[in-house]
Each structure stands twice: as C-alpha cells, then as structure tokens.
JSON list of C-alpha atoms in Angstrom, two decimals:
[
{"chain": "A", "resi": 270, "resn": "MET", "atom": "CA", "xyz": [-10.29, -59.40, 226.54]},
{"chain": "A", "resi": 271, "resn": "PRO", "atom": "CA", "xyz": [-6.89, -59.65, 225.17]},
{"chain": "A", "resi": 272, "resn": "GLY", "atom": "CA", "xyz": [-6.36, -61.59, 221.98]},
{"chain": "A", "resi": 273, "resn": "ARG", "atom": "CA", "xyz": [-10.02, -61.17, 220.94]},
{"chain": "A", "resi": 274, "resn": "ASP", "atom": "CA", "xyz": [-10.74, -59.68, 217.69]},
{"chain": "A", "resi": 275, "resn": "VAL", "atom": "CA", "xyz": [-12.40, -56.32, 217.91]},
{"chain": "A", "resi": 276, "resn": "GLU", "atom": "CA", "xyz": [-15.04, -55.66, 215.27]},
{"chain": "A", "resi": 277, "resn": "ALA", "atom": "CA", "xyz": [-14.54, -52.42, 213.28]},
{"chain": "A", "resi": 278, "resn": "VAL", "atom": "CA", "xyz": [-17.37, -50.14, 213.67]},
{"chain": "A", "resi": 279, "resn": "PRO", "atom": "CA", "xyz": [-18.54, -49.27, 210.20]},
{"chain": "A", "resi": 280, "resn": "THR", "atom": "CA", "xyz": [-18.49, -45.67, 209.24]},
{"chain": "A", "resi": 281, "resn": "VAL", "atom": "CA", "xyz": [-21.71, -44.46, 208.07]},
{"chain": "A", "resi": 282, "resn": "ARG", "atom": "CA", "xyz": [-21.92, -41.57, 205.62]},
{"chain": "A", "resi": 283, "resn": "PRO", "atom": "CA", "xyz": [-24.68, -39.07, 206.59]},
{"chain": "A", "resi": 284, "resn": "ASP", "atom": "CA", "xyz": [-27.46, -39.32, 204.18]},
{"chain": "A", "resi": 285, "resn": "LEU", "atom": "CA", "xyz": [-29.04, -36.33, 202.35]},
{"chain": "A", "resi": 286, "resn": "VAL", "atom": "CA", "xyz": [-32.12, -36.31, 204.69]},
{"chain": "A", "resi": 287, "resn": "GLU", "atom": "CA", "xyz": [-29.89, -36.16, 207.84]},
{"chain": "A", "resi": 288, "resn": "LEU", "atom": "CA", "xyz": [-27.70, -33.35, 206.39]},
{"chain": "A", "resi": 289, "resn": "LEU", "atom": "CA", "xyz": [-30.59, -31.35, 205.28]},
{"chain": "A", "resi": 290, "resn": "THR", "atom": "CA", "xyz": [-32.30, -31.68, 208.63]},
{"chain": "A", "resi": 291, "resn": "ALA", "atom": "CA", "xyz": [-29.23, -30.78, 210.65]},
{"chain": "A", "resi": 292, "resn": "THR", "atom": "CA", "xyz": [-28.52, -27.82, 208.41]},
{"chain": "A", "resi": 293, "resn": "SER", "atom": "CA", "xyz": [-32.12, -26.60, 208.53]},
{"chain": "A", "resi": 294, "resn": "ARG", "atom": "CA", "xyz": [-32.03, -26.75, 212.20]},
{"chain": "A", "resi": 295, "resn": "GLN", "atom": "CA", "xyz": [-28.68, -24.90, 212.48]},
{"chain": "A", "resi": 296, "resn": "VAL", "atom": "CA", "xyz": [-29.96, -22.19, 210.18]},
{"chain": "A", "resi": 297, "resn": "GLU", "atom": "CA", "xyz": [-33.26, -21.86, 211.90]},
{"chain": "A", "resi": 298, "resn": "ARG", "atom": "CA", "xyz": [-31.61, -21.45, 215.26]},
{"chain": "A", "resi": 299, "resn": "ALA", "atom": "CA", "xyz": [-29.01, -18.87, 213.92]},
{"chain": "A", "resi": 300, "resn": "VAL", "atom": "CA", "xyz": [-31.67, -16.81, 212.03]},
{"chain": "A", "resi": 301, "resn": "SER", "atom": "CA", "xyz": [-34.19, -17.08, 214.92]},
{"chain": "A", "resi": 302, "resn": "ALA", "atom": "CA", "xyz": [-31.55, -15.68, 217.35]},
{"chain": "A", "resi": 303, "resn": "VAL", "atom": "CA", "xyz": [-30.71, -12.70, 215.10]},
{"chain": "A", "resi": 304, "resn": "LEU", "atom": "CA", "xyz": [-34.47, -11.90, 214.53]},
{"chain": "A", "resi": 305, "resn": "ALA", "atom": "CA", "xyz": [-35.25, -12.27, 218.27]},
{"chain": "A", "resi": 306, "resn": "GLU", "atom": "CA", "xyz": [-32.80, -9.53, 218.95]},
{"chain": "A", "resi": 307, "resn": "ASP", "atom": "CA", "xyz": [-35.27, -7.15, 217.12]},
{"chain": "A", "resi": 308, "resn": "GLY", "atom": "CA", "xyz": [-38.36, -8.74, 218.61]},
{"chain": "A", "resi": 309, "resn": "GLY", "atom": "CA", "xyz": [-38.92, -11.05, 215.55]},
{"chain": "A", "resi": 310, "resn": "THR", "atom": "CA", "xyz": [-39.56, -14.76, 214.86]},
{"chain": "A", "resi": 311, "resn": "LEU", "atom": "CA", "xyz": [-38.59, -16.80, 211.87]},
{"chain": "A", "resi": 312, "resn": "GLU", "atom": "CA", "xyz": [-42.19, -17.57, 211.24]},
{"chain": "A", "resi": 313, "resn": "GLY", "atom": "CA", "xyz": [-43.18, -13.93, 211.43]},
{"chain": "A", "resi": 314, "resn": "TYR", "atom": "CA", "xyz": [-40.34, -13.00, 209.06]},
{"chain": "A", "resi": 315, "resn": "ARG", "atom": "CA", "xyz": [-41.61, -15.62, 206.64]},
{"chain": "A", "resi": 316, "resn": "VAL", "atom": "CA", "xyz": [-45.12, -14.27, 206.83]},
{"chain": "A", "resi": 317, "resn": "LEU", "atom": "CA", "xyz": [-43.97, -10.72, 206.17]},
{"chain": "A", "resi": 318, "resn": "ARG", "atom": "CA", "xyz": [-41.85, -11.81, 203.26]},
{"chain": "A", "resi": 319, "resn": "ALA", "atom": "CA", "xyz": [-44.85, -13.87, 201.75]},
{"chain": "A", "resi": 320, "resn": "LEU", "atom": "CA", "xyz": [-47.09, -10.89, 202.14]},
{"chain": "A", "resi": 321, "resn": "ALA", "atom": "CA", "xyz": [-44.58, -8.57, 200.43]},
{"chain": "A", "resi": 322, "resn": "VAL", "atom": "CA", "xyz": [-44.46, -10.92, 197.37]},
{"chain": "A", "resi": 323, "resn": "THR", "atom": "CA", "xyz": [-48.23, -11.73, 197.33]},
{"chain": "A", "resi": 324, "resn": "PRO", "atom": "CA", "xyz": [-50.16, -8.67, 198.89]},
{"chain": "A", "resi": 325, "resn": "GLY", "atom": "CA", "xyz": [-53.56, -9.58, 200.24]},
{"chain": "A", "resi": 326, "resn": "CYS", "atom": "CA", "xyz": [-53.09, -13.18, 200.82]},
{"chain": "A", "resi": 327, "resn": "ALA", "atom": "CA", "xyz": [-55.81, -15.47, 202.32]},
{"chain": "A", "resi": 328, "resn": "MET", "atom": "CA", "xyz": [-54.78, -17.54, 205.43]},
{"chain": "A", "resi": 329, "resn": "GLY", "atom": "CA", "xyz": [-55.10, -20.69, 203.45]},
{"chain": "A", "resi": 330, "resn": "GLY", "atom": "CA", "xyz": [-52.63, -19.29, 200.87]},
{"chain": "A", "resi": 331, "resn": "LEU", "atom": "CA", "xyz": [-50.15, -18.51, 203.68]},
{"chain": "A", "resi": 332, "resn": "VAL", "atom": "CA", "xyz": [-50.52, -22.02, 205.15]},
{"chain": "A", "resi": 333, "resn": "THR", "atom": "CA", "xyz": [-49.78, -23.60, 201.83]},
{"chain": "A", "resi": 334, "resn": "ARG", "atom": "CA", "xyz": [-47.07, -21.31, 200.80]},
{"chain": "A", "resi": 335, "resn": "LEU", "atom": "CA", "xyz": [-45.17, -21.40, 204.07]},
{"chain": "A", "resi": 336, "resn": "GLN", "atom": "CA", "xyz": [-45.93, -25.10, 204.83]},
{"chain": "A", "resi": 337, "resn": "LEU", "atom": "CA", "xyz": [-47.16, -24.12, 208.27]},
{"chain": "A", "resi": 338, "resn": "PRO", "atom": "CA", "xyz": [-49.88, -25.74, 210.21]},
{"chain": "A", "resi": 339, "resn": "GLY", "atom": "CA", "xyz": [-53.08, -23.75, 210.19]},
{"chain": "A", "resi": 340, "resn": "PRO", "atom": "CA", "xyz": [-53.12, -23.02, 213.97]},
{"chain": "A", "resi": 341, "resn": "THR", "atom": "CA", "xyz": [-49.55, -21.98, 213.80]},
{"chain": "A", "resi": 342, "resn": "ALA", "atom": "CA", "xyz": [-50.13, -19.63, 210.84]},
{"chain": "A", "resi": 343, "resn": "THR", "atom": "CA", "xyz": [-53.14, -18.12, 212.66]},
{"chain": "A", "resi": 344, "resn": "ARG", "atom": "CA", "xyz": [-51.10, -17.58, 215.93]},
{"chain": "A", "resi": 345, "resn": "VAL", "atom": "CA", "xyz": [-48.30, -15.96, 213.96]},
{"chain": "A", "resi": 346, "resn": "VAL", "atom": "CA", "xyz": [-50.59, -13.66, 212.10]},
{"chain": "A", "resi": 347, "resn": "ASP", "atom": "CA", "xyz": [-52.33, -12.79, 215.26]},
{"chain": "A", "resi": 348, "resn": "GLY", "atom": "CA", "xyz": [-49.05, -11.66, 216.85]},
{"chain": "A", "resi": 349, "resn": "LEU", "atom": "CA", "xyz": [-48.22, -9.71, 213.76]},
{"chain": "A", "resi": 350, "resn": "VAL", "atom": "CA", "xyz": [-51.66, -7.95, 213.86]},
{"chain": "A", "resi": 351, "resn": "ASP", "atom": "CA", "xyz": [-51.15, -7.18, 217.53]},
{"chain": "A", "resi": 352, "resn": "ALA", "atom": "CA", "xyz": [-47.85, -5.60, 216.65]},
{"chain": "A", "resi": 353, "resn": "ALA", "atom": "CA", "xyz": [-49.50, -3.67, 213.79]},
{"chain": "A", "resi": 354, "resn": "LEU", "atom": "CA", "xyz": [-47.28, -5.28, 211.16]},
{"chain": "A", "resi": 355, "resn": "VAL", "atom": "CA", "xyz": [-50.19, -6.69, 209.26]},
{"chain": "A", "resi": 356, "resn": "TYR", "atom": "CA", "xyz": [-53.84, -6.27, 209.10]},
{"chain": "A", "resi": 357, "resn": "ARG", "atom": "CA", "xyz": [-56.82, -8.32, 208.07]},
{"chain": "A", "resi": 358, "resn": "LEU", "atom": "CA", "xyz": [-59.66, -7.31, 205.79]},
{"chain": "A", "resi": 359, "resn": "PRO", "atom": "CA", "xyz": [-62.67, -9.18, 204.51]},
{"chain": "A", "resi": 360, "resn": "ASP", "atom": "CA", "xyz": [-62.03, -10.76, 201.02]},
{"chain": "A", "resi": 361, "resn": "PRO", "atom": "CA", "xyz": [-63.78, -8.46, 198.57]},
{"chain": "A", "resi": 362, "resn": "GLU", "atom": "CA", "xyz": [-64.82, -11.60, 196.54]},
{"chain": "A", "resi": 363, "resn": "ASP", "atom": "CA", "xyz": [-65.91, -13.79, 199.54]},
{"chain": "A", "resi": 364, "resn": "ARG", "atom": "CA", "xyz": [-66.85, -11.90, 202.60]},
{"chain": "A", "resi": 365, "resn": "ARG", "atom": "CA", "xyz": [-66.54, -15.11, 204.72]},
{"chain": "A", "resi": 366, "resn": "ARG", "atom": "CA", "xyz": [-62.77, -15.28, 204.09]},
{"chain": "A", "resi": 367, "resn": "VAL", "atom": "CA", "xyz": [-60.17, -12.90, 205.48]},
{"chain": "A", "resi": 368, "resn": "VAL", "atom": "CA", "xyz": [-57.30, -11.52, 203.60]},
{"chain": "A", "resi": 369, "resn": "VAL", "atom": "CA", "xyz": [-54.00, -10.56, 205.30]},
{"chain": "A", "resi": 370, "resn": "HIS", "atom": "CA", "xyz": [-52.02, -7.32, 204.31]},
{"chain": "A", "resi": 371, "resn": "LEU", "atom": "CA", "xyz": [-48.68, -6.06, 205.12]},
{"chain": "A", "resi": 372, "resn": "SER", "atom": "CA", "xyz": [-48.92, -2.71, 206.91]},
{"chain": "A", "resi": 373, "resn": "ALA", "atom": "CA", "xyz": [-46.51, 0.26, 206.38]},
{"chain": "A", "resi": 374, "resn": "ALA", "atom": "CA", "xyz": [-44.91, -0.61, 209.74]},
{"chain": "A", "resi": 375, "resn": "GLY", "atom": "CA", "xyz": [-44.63, -4.26, 208.52]},
{"chain": "A", "resi": 376, "resn": "ARG", "atom": "CA", "xyz": [-42.66, -3.11, 205.45]},
{"chain": "A", "resi": 377, "resn": "THR", "atom": "CA", "xyz": [-40.35, -1.16, 207.61]},
{"chain": "A", "resi": 378, "resn": "ARG", "atom": "CA", "xyz": [-39.83, -4.03, 210.06]},
{"chain": "A", "resi": 379, "resn": "LEU", "atom": "CA", "xyz": [-39.39, -6.45, 207.14]},
{"chain": "A", "resi": 380, "resn": "ALA", "atom": "CA", "xyz": [-36.55, -4.27, 205.73]},
{"chain": "A", "resi": 381, "resn": "ARG", "atom": "CA", "xyz": [-34.80, -4.33, 209.11]},
{"chain": "A", "resi": 382, "resn": "TRP", "atom": "CA", "xyz": [-35.37, -8.11, 209.36]},
{"chain": "A", "resi": 383, "resn": "GLU", "atom": "CA", "xyz": [-34.18, -8.61, 205.70]},
{"chain": "A", "resi": 384, "resn": "ALA", "atom": "CA", "xyz": [-30.84, -6.79, 206.54]},
{"chain": "A", "resi": 385, "resn": "LEU", "atom": "CA", "xyz": [-30.35, -9.00, 209.66]},
{"chain": "A", "resi": 386, "resn": "VAL", "atom": "CA", "xyz": [-30.90, -12.16, 207.58]},
{"chain": "A", "resi": 387, "resn": "GLU", "atom": "CA", "xyz": [-28.81, -10.98, 204.70]},
{"chain": "A", "resi": 388, "resn": "ALA", "atom": "CA", "xyz": [-25.92, -10.24, 207.20]},
{"chain": "A", "resi": 389, "resn": "ARG", "atom": "CA", "xyz": [-26.29, -13.93, 208.41]},
{"chain": "A", "resi": 390, "resn": "GLU", "atom": "CA", "xyz": [-26.27, -15.17, 204.74]},
{"chain": "A", "resi": 391, "resn": "ALA", "atom": "CA", "xyz": [-23.23, -13.03, 204.02]},
{"chain": "A", "resi": 392, "resn": "ALA", "atom": "CA", "xyz": [-21.38, -14.56, 206.91]},
{"chain": "A", "resi": 393, "resn": "LEU", "atom": "CA", "xyz": [-22.32, -17.99, 205.53]},
{"chain": "A", "resi": 394, "resn": "ALA", "atom": "CA", "xyz": [-21.06, -16.98, 202.17]},
{"chain": "A", "resi": 395, "resn": "ARG", "atom": "CA", "xyz": [-17.64, -15.89, 203.49]},
{"chain": "A", "resi": 396, "resn": "ALA", "atom": "CA", "xyz": [-17.36, -19.13, 205.35]},
{"chain": "A", "resi": 397, "resn": "LEU", "atom": "CA", "xyz": [-18.16, -21.33, 202.45]},
{"chain": "A", "resi": 398, "resn": "GLY", "atom": "CA", "xyz": [-17.53, -19.19, 199.50]},
{"chain": "A", "resi": 399, "resn": "GLU", "atom": "CA", "xyz": [-19.88, -17.28, 197.20]},
{"chain": "A", "resi": 400, "resn": "ASP", "atom": "CA", "xyz": [-19.70, -19.92, 194.47]},
{"chain": "A", "resi": 401, "resn": "ARG", "atom": "CA", "xyz": [-20.56, -22.77, 196.79]},
{"chain": "A", "resi": 402, "resn": "VAL", "atom": "CA", "xyz": [-23.40, -20.84, 198.47]},
{"chain": "A", "resi": 403, "resn": "GLY", "atom": "CA", "xyz": [-24.76, -19.98, 195.11]},
{"chain": "A", "resi": 404, "resn": "ALA", "atom": "CA", "xyz": [-24.56, -23.61, 193.92]},
{"chain": "A", "resi": 405, "resn": "LEU", "atom": "CA", "xyz": [-26.33, -24.72, 197.10]},
{"chain": "A", "resi": 406, "resn": "ARG", "atom": "CA", "xyz": [-29.11, -22.07, 196.80]},
{"chain": "A", "resi": 407, "resn": "LEU", "atom": "CA", "xyz": [-29.59, -23.28, 193.20]},
{"chain": "A", "resi": 408, "resn": "ALA", "atom": "CA", "xyz": [-29.64, -26.99, 194.23]},
{"chain": "A", "resi": 409, "resn": "LEU", "atom": "CA", "xyz": [-32.06, -26.40, 197.02]},
{"chain": "A", "resi": 410, "resn": "ALA", "atom": "CA", "xyz": [-34.46, -24.36, 194.82]},
{"chain": "A", "resi": 411, "resn": "GLU", "atom": "CA", "xyz": [-34.38, -27.26, 192.30]},
{"chain": "A", "resi": 412, "resn": "LEU", "atom": "CA", "xyz": [-35.31, -29.69, 195.26]},
{"chain": "A", "resi": 413, "resn": "VAL", "atom": "CA", "xyz": [-38.25, -27.56, 196.33]},
{"chain": "A", "resi": 414, "resn": "ASP", "atom": "CA", "xyz": [-39.52, -27.08, 192.74]},
{"chain": "A", "resi": 415, "resn": "ALA", "atom": "CA", "xyz": [-39.26, -30.85, 192.10]},
{"chain": "A", "resi": 416, "resn": "ALA", "atom": "CA", "xyz": [-41.05, -31.62, 195.33]},
{"chain": "A", "resi": 417, "resn": "GLU", "atom": "CA", "xyz": [-43.96, -29.25, 194.46]},
{"chain": "A", "resi": 418, "resn": "ARG", "atom": "CA", "xyz": [-44.59, -30.90, 191.12]}
]
C-alpha cells in the first residue's frame, strides 16, 4: 500500500557450515562428472586412493577413513572387485576378516583418475589463484585434523 513503510529484509551472511556444504556439493558434482566420463565414481576414486596409501586395508578401516556408511563402502568395494580394480583376501592375522588390496589394474585406473581430478583442481587454482587454493587446502586440513581430535 502506498505510504506504508516497507520493512527492509535483513541480509544474512552465509555461515561457515552453509559455505562448506555448498562448496562440497559443487566440488562433488564436478569431480563425479569428470570421473564418470572414465567409468568412475567419487567413492570408488576415494577407495582406490585410500588403498594406495594404506595397502591391505580392512573394510572397517575404509569405513572409518573415508567416513562412509558400512553398506555404502561394501557396495563400492563390490563394484571395484567386479571391475578387477581391487581384490579381497582373508586377513592373515584374523581369518574371519577380509582385507582389501589395490590390483595392478586399480593402480593404472587410479593414475588416470588422479590426472582427471588434478586437472579439475588446476582449473580451480587458475580461477581462484594458487595462493588462495593453497591457503584453503591448509585451512581445510586443519579443520579435519581438529575434528578428528
């Protein structure tokens, strides 16, 4: 109505949780799309990376390290086994447990996927600047470390 005061809508600065969530989802979509072009998934890529760093990892270790629900980790590993990118062996110390290993084909595929992800990260670095991306990487690593303590 004319003559009536219109309340100003307050501007709300996005909080850190919202910014991290939005960024995580955008990066996940972009990386997933790049990996999908080569038949990969983000979860599969993360499992292969984890196995490259920690050879012979038990499923429980993958679940903890990657922060994946158990059934999701099992489904991802099953798919990687079907693709011959990883293989399972009984744990030599506890035959009731299964240990997952990266296969030679898995190492080759991981190298390809790493190149795809690195290209995506390089594009981000060009857009934001190397220094800003480096500072962001350091800050996020510190956040993860603090949360794990």
